[in-house]
């Protein structure tokens, strides 16, 4: 078996054109797709920056003072007034909003304070993308609404520039989310009868951040397409080996091997092993290049590397099995049709189903289900989970399925391959 | 003895070999002569246990090798018509690889590798990739690989097709050496009559899947002992002259090729005179007329009405 394996690797190594296509072409595609579709993934970081003019008509201290006076004049018992007074001192929705915009979202939003006239002028001159107007009495009305339950509306105004409609809409959404969050917390407090004095300040961190299960950033487009292209191009190794088998069959090299009395399993196993080794090299090379050149899969973690290594080996075995069955069919039929069809058509379909081109979450559920049963689909999920730092337990179901599939395909290839004792 | 009895092979509805009987004794050199498409390759593929016959038997020393191909495979060397080598590898690497799968190893493998490369005259260029060789050199490596395990029987399927004369002569000499000096049994197929005449003790002639004649060269050419072949060279082709000759009942066969004609006629002293008379009648100028000793080509022509290279 080693004799066959070494021979197959030597032949592939000397076919420079095929080698470059298999090993380096995927990296070219990764770069193209990764840059072209940047922003598709959550981990791509800030894809934009917006300039917002802040028109602050509201005076916080004045609002609190007015509220305090109204509270004093209200019919509430004194024991209730004092905590509300204290709460009002610390509860400032405007301050919370500005903290989010100026600090938490400082990478995306540049806030500049100015008058309304200046803001409108700058919007017209396209020097700012949006205007946020905090109207007069905003703090006062908000306190009235929250603590006294008065039906008073405190409205933030967002004016979007036509030249930056998309960015303006995003900013508007941020402000709307803030308002909704604030209203929700207030309503919840009212329903539950929570002491409004003990109302916690609205936490707006989840407006900005996407939820992630682990501490690592969500996957970026470069990482996604590194994985996608790696698992897709592995199929080409399998079909390339089957094509070589066709050449050997056509040129009667396989007949020579039959005549030698060598068990056909050695020939088949040599092909499978060659595919496995090349797949490991290919995927390792792609992940390595992506890490070094495209700064993917950071921060570095040995745990994650080992998990990715395990997935790679198991996937390579699956690709080896696929190479085996393609070889078996090719030698048995004496035709290169299956290998060609696999390379030109079936690989693309599997890649689409498995999510190599676009995330499967954008596809219909039935397609997602089918895709989750393809070897590349299983492995894409496994790689992404591993990259997120999830434990082996979370990845294990995918790997188990993959291993079973590998075993079944390999058994089929042994069954199909022409036997030694029979004359063909 | 390797023997086929009533061997038949049908591919879909095409009869490739029909009721073929052939035998090889140990140490013999047997030729299988026939034009392209005669069924020679299919015949030897069945004898080499690579293709299953539709009917008939192939036996070695009385044992059925179709049911049990491993009886003969260890002692059989096959040189296919295709260059059955890994062209990305060197001659040395090819020889080493196939030697290993024939279970040679270590020093024995190295010794045999160098021996066969020496035999085929490629020892000095053994480290070059096969794809860089000429056609003749590739065919020599093709033969070398078949001889690695020192087979008792070698089957060669048109080993000199499409190669330069130097390599061709080298191969023919090599085959002669293998048979006469090393005692290998050789089954040699070709559509080149002169190769088969030179190398083979006995000859089988095949056409359209059938063995149409068998025997030594002398036995086969004696089929035409009552006939002779006349080669004519005309100044130009003349259809009416050709037609006139074909109409003569004393002319057995007329074959035309551009301005050359080949006639098979009974041996009579006045053949040439009658031909010249007919030529004068048609105003045809005969540049040369040559009475040939019958060859295997003529035998084939007599038996099939076609030349070997049609």
Short mmCIF file of C-alpha atoms in Angstrom, two decimals, chain B residues 111-295:
data_model
loop_
_atom_site.label_atom_id
_atom_site.label_comp_id
_atom_site.label_asym_id
_atom_site.label_seq_id
_atom_site.Cartn_x
_atom_site.Cartn_y
_atom_site.Cartn_z
CA UNK B 111 19.64 -5.94 -9.74
CA UNK B 112 16.65 -6.80 -11.90
CA UNK B 113 15.89 -3.14 -12.52
CA UNK B 114 19.36 -2.53 -13.86
CA UNK B 115 19.27 -5.76 -15.88
CA UNK B 116 16.06 -4.94 -17.73
CA UNK B 117 17.12 -1.34 -18.31
CA UNK B 118 20.38 -2.64 -19.75
CA UNK B 119 18.48 -5.14 -21.88
CA UNK B 120 16.34 -2.39 -23.43
CA UNK B 121 19.32 -0.06 -23.80
CA UNK B 122 18.13 2.68 -21.45
CA UNK B 123 20.42 2.31 -18.48
CA UNK B 124 22.16 5.61 -19.19
CA UNK B 125 18.91 7.56 -19.28
CA UNK B 126 17.01 5.78 -16.60
CA UNK B 127 16.57 8.86 -14.40
CA UNK B 128 14.72 10.91 -17.00
CA UNK B 129 10.94 11.16 -16.95
CA UNK B 130 9.27 8.82 -19.40
CA UNK B 131 7.25 11.67 -20.88
CA UNK B 132 10.50 13.14 -22.17
CA UNK B 133 11.42 9.99 -24.07
CA UNK B 134 10.82 9.38 -27.75
CA UNK B 135 8.09 6.91 -28.70
CA UNK B 136 10.62 4.17 -29.28
CA UNK B 137 12.23 4.66 -25.91
CA UNK B 138 8.85 4.61 -24.20
CA UNK B 139 8.06 1.31 -25.86
CA UNK B 140 11.35 -0.11 -24.67
CA UNK B 141 10.54 0.80 -21.08
CA UNK B 142 7.11 -0.75 -21.69
CA UNK B 143 8.87 -4.01 -22.50
CA UNK B 144 11.33 -3.71 -19.63
CA UNK B 145 8.54 -3.55 -17.07
CA UNK B 146 6.96 -6.73 -18.48
CA UNK B 147 10.25 -8.61 -18.07
CA UNK B 148 11.05 -7.63 -14.49
CA UNK B 149 9.71 -10.79 -12.87
CA UNK B 150 11.40 -13.05 -15.45
CA UNK B 151 8.20 -14.46 -16.94
CA UNK B 152 8.08 -17.73 -18.84
CA UNK B 153 5.60 -16.38 -21.37
CA UNK B 154 5.63 -12.91 -22.90
CA UNK B 155 2.70 -11.56 -24.86
CA UNK B 156 3.52 -8.50 -26.94
CA UNK B 157 0.76 -6.50 -28.58
CA UNK B 158 2.20 -4.56 -31.53
CA UNK B 159 5.26 -3.37 -29.62
CA UNK B 160 6.73 -1.44 -32.56
CA UNK B 161 3.76 0.67 -33.63
CA UNK B 162 4.65 4.25 -34.45
CA UNK B 163 8.31 4.19 -33.55
CA UNK B 164 11.54 5.04 -35.34
CA UNK B 165 13.36 2.33 -37.32
CA UNK B 166 16.31 2.24 -34.91
CA UNK B 167 14.13 1.49 -31.90
CA UNK B 168 12.12 -0.95 -33.98
CA UNK B 169 15.18 -2.96 -34.94
CA UNK B 170 16.39 -2.87 -31.37
CA UNK B 171 13.10 -4.28 -30.14
CA UNK B 172 13.01 -6.99 -32.78
CA UNK B 173 16.54 -8.08 -31.87
CA UNK B 174 15.59 -8.06 -28.21
CA UNK B 175 12.56 -10.28 -28.84
CA UNK B 176 14.72 -12.69 -30.82
CA UNK B 177 17.22 -12.81 -27.96
CA UNK B 178 14.52 -13.42 -25.37
CA UNK B 179 13.17 -16.32 -27.36
CA UNK B 180 16.27 -17.95 -28.75
CA UNK B 181 18.78 -17.37 -25.96
CA UNK B 182 16.64 -17.10 -22.84
CA UNK B 183 14.02 -19.64 -23.92
CA UNK B 184 11.01 -17.37 -23.32
CA UNK B 185 7.76 -18.32 -25.02
CA UNK B 186 6.66 -15.34 -27.09
CA UNK B 187 3.29 -14.46 -28.56
CA UNK B 188 3.83 -11.49 -30.86
CA UNK B 189 1.02 -9.61 -32.60
CA UNK B 190 1.57 -7.22 -35.44
CA UNK B 191 0.20 -5.96 -38.70
CA UNK B 192 3.75 -5.78 -40.08
CA UNK B 193 4.33 -8.95 -42.04
CA UNK B 194 8.11 -8.58 -42.09
CA UNK B 195 8.33 -8.55 -38.27
CA UNK B 196 6.34 -11.72 -37.94
CA UNK B 197 8.31 -13.37 -40.74
CA UNK B 198 11.57 -12.48 -39.01
CA UNK B 199 10.70 -13.49 -35.46
CA UNK B 200 8.11 -16.22 -35.43
CA UNK B 201 8.24 -19.97 -35.73
CA UNK B 202 4.54 -20.22 -36.44
CA UNK B 203 2.03 -17.68 -37.55
CA UNK B 204 -1.70 -17.24 -37.12
CA UNK B 205 -3.44 -14.91 -39.53
CA UNK B 206 -6.56 -13.16 -38.21
CA UNK B 207 -9.20 -11.13 -39.93
CA UNK B 208 -12.60 -9.93 -38.69
CA UNK B 209 -12.22 -11.93 -35.50
CA UNK B 210 -11.44 -15.24 -37.20
CA UNK B 211 -8.21 -17.18 -37.51
CA UNK B 212 -8.15 -17.67 -41.25
CA UNK B 213 -4.83 -19.45 -41.65
CA UNK B 214 -2.11 -20.96 -39.54
CA UNK B 215 1.29 -22.51 -40.03
CA UNK B 216 4.92 -21.70 -40.59
CA UNK B 217 5.82 -19.05 -43.10
CA UNK B 218 6.62 -21.70 -45.68
CA UNK B 219 3.35 -23.51 -45.08
CA UNK B 220 1.38 -20.29 -45.44
CA UNK B 221 3.10 -19.05 -48.59
CA UNK B 222 2.66 -22.49 -50.15
CA UNK B 223 -1.07 -21.58 -50.29
CA UNK B 224 0.00 -19.41 -53.18
CA UNK B 225 2.36 -21.97 -54.73
CA UNK B 226 0.17 -22.13 -57.80
CA UNK B 227 -0.06 -18.41 -58.01
CA UNK B 228 2.24 -15.49 -58.43
CA UNK B 229 2.01 -11.81 -57.70
CA UNK B 230 2.80 -9.24 -60.34
CA UNK B 231 3.51 -5.65 -59.27
CA UNK B 232 2.84 -3.05 -61.96
CA UNK B 233 3.84 0.59 -61.93
CA UNK B 234 1.91 2.71 -64.42
CA UNK B 235 2.63 6.21 -65.63
CA UNK B 236 -0.77 7.20 -64.31
CA UNK B 237 -3.82 5.62 -62.83
CA UNK B 238 -6.37 4.41 -65.38
CA UNK B 239 -9.80 3.27 -64.23
CA UNK B 240 -10.80 1.56 -67.46
CA UNK B 241 -7.54 -0.44 -67.51
CA UNK B 242 -8.18 -1.52 -63.92
CA UNK B 243 -11.72 -2.55 -64.88
CA UNK B 244 -10.48 -4.46 -67.90
CA UNK B 245 -7.97 -6.41 -65.81
CA UNK B 246 -10.58 -7.23 -63.20
CA UNK B 247 -12.82 -8.64 -65.94
CA UNK B 248 -10.15 -11.15 -67.03
CA UNK B 249 -11.01 -14.57 -65.65
CA UNK B 250 -7.33 -15.60 -65.55
CA UNK B 251 -6.55 -12.72 -63.12
CA UNK B 252 -7.51 -13.81 -59.57
CA UNK B 253 -7.22 -10.49 -57.81
CA UNK B 254 -6.53 -6.86 -58.68
CA UNK B 255 -5.49 -4.31 -56.07
CA UNK B 256 -4.82 -0.73 -57.04
CA UNK B 257 -2.93 1.95 -55.13
CA UNK B 258 -2.49 5.27 -56.95
CA UNK B 259 -0.43 4.34 -60.00
CA UNK B 260 0.63 0.96 -58.66
CA UNK B 261 -1.23 -2.27 -59.16
CA UNK B 262 -0.86 -5.72 -57.67
CA UNK B 263 -2.23 -8.71 -59.56
CA UNK B 264 -2.51 -12.28 -58.37
CA UNK B 265 -2.46 -14.67 -61.30
CA UNK B 266 -1.93 -18.39 -61.78
CA UNK B 267 1.65 -19.25 -62.55
CA UNK B 268 1.85 -19.18 -66.35
CA UNK B 269 4.62 -18.05 -68.58
CA UNK B 270 2.45 -15.78 -70.74
CA UNK B 271 1.00 -13.68 -67.92
CA UNK B 272 3.19 -10.68 -68.53
CA UNK B 273 2.61 -10.75 -72.28
CA UNK B 274 -1.15 -10.76 -71.89
CA UNK B 275 -0.96 -7.89 -69.42
CA UNK B 276 1.12 -5.79 -71.79
CA UNK B 277 -1.34 -6.52 -74.59
CA UNK B 278 -4.19 -5.24 -72.49
CA UNK B 279 -2.21 -2.16 -71.53
CA UNK B 280 -1.50 -1.38 -75.18
CA UNK B 281 -5.15 -1.76 -76.00
CA UNK B 282 -6.03 0.85 -73.36
CA UNK B 283 -3.11 3.08 -74.27
CA UNK B 284 -1.62 2.66 -70.79
CA UNK B 285 2.13 2.89 -70.30
CA UNK B 286 3.59 0.35 -67.88
CA UNK B 287 6.75 1.77 -66.31
CA UNK B 288 7.73 -1.45 -64.50
CA UNK B 289 6.49 -4.98 -63.97
CA UNK B 290 7.80 -7.15 -61.15
CA UNK B 291 6.97 -10.81 -60.48
CA UNK B 292 7.05 -11.33 -56.69
CA UNK B 293 7.76 -14.34 -54.57
CA UNK B 294 4.61 -14.78 -52.50
CA UNK B 295 4.73 -13.13 -49.09
#
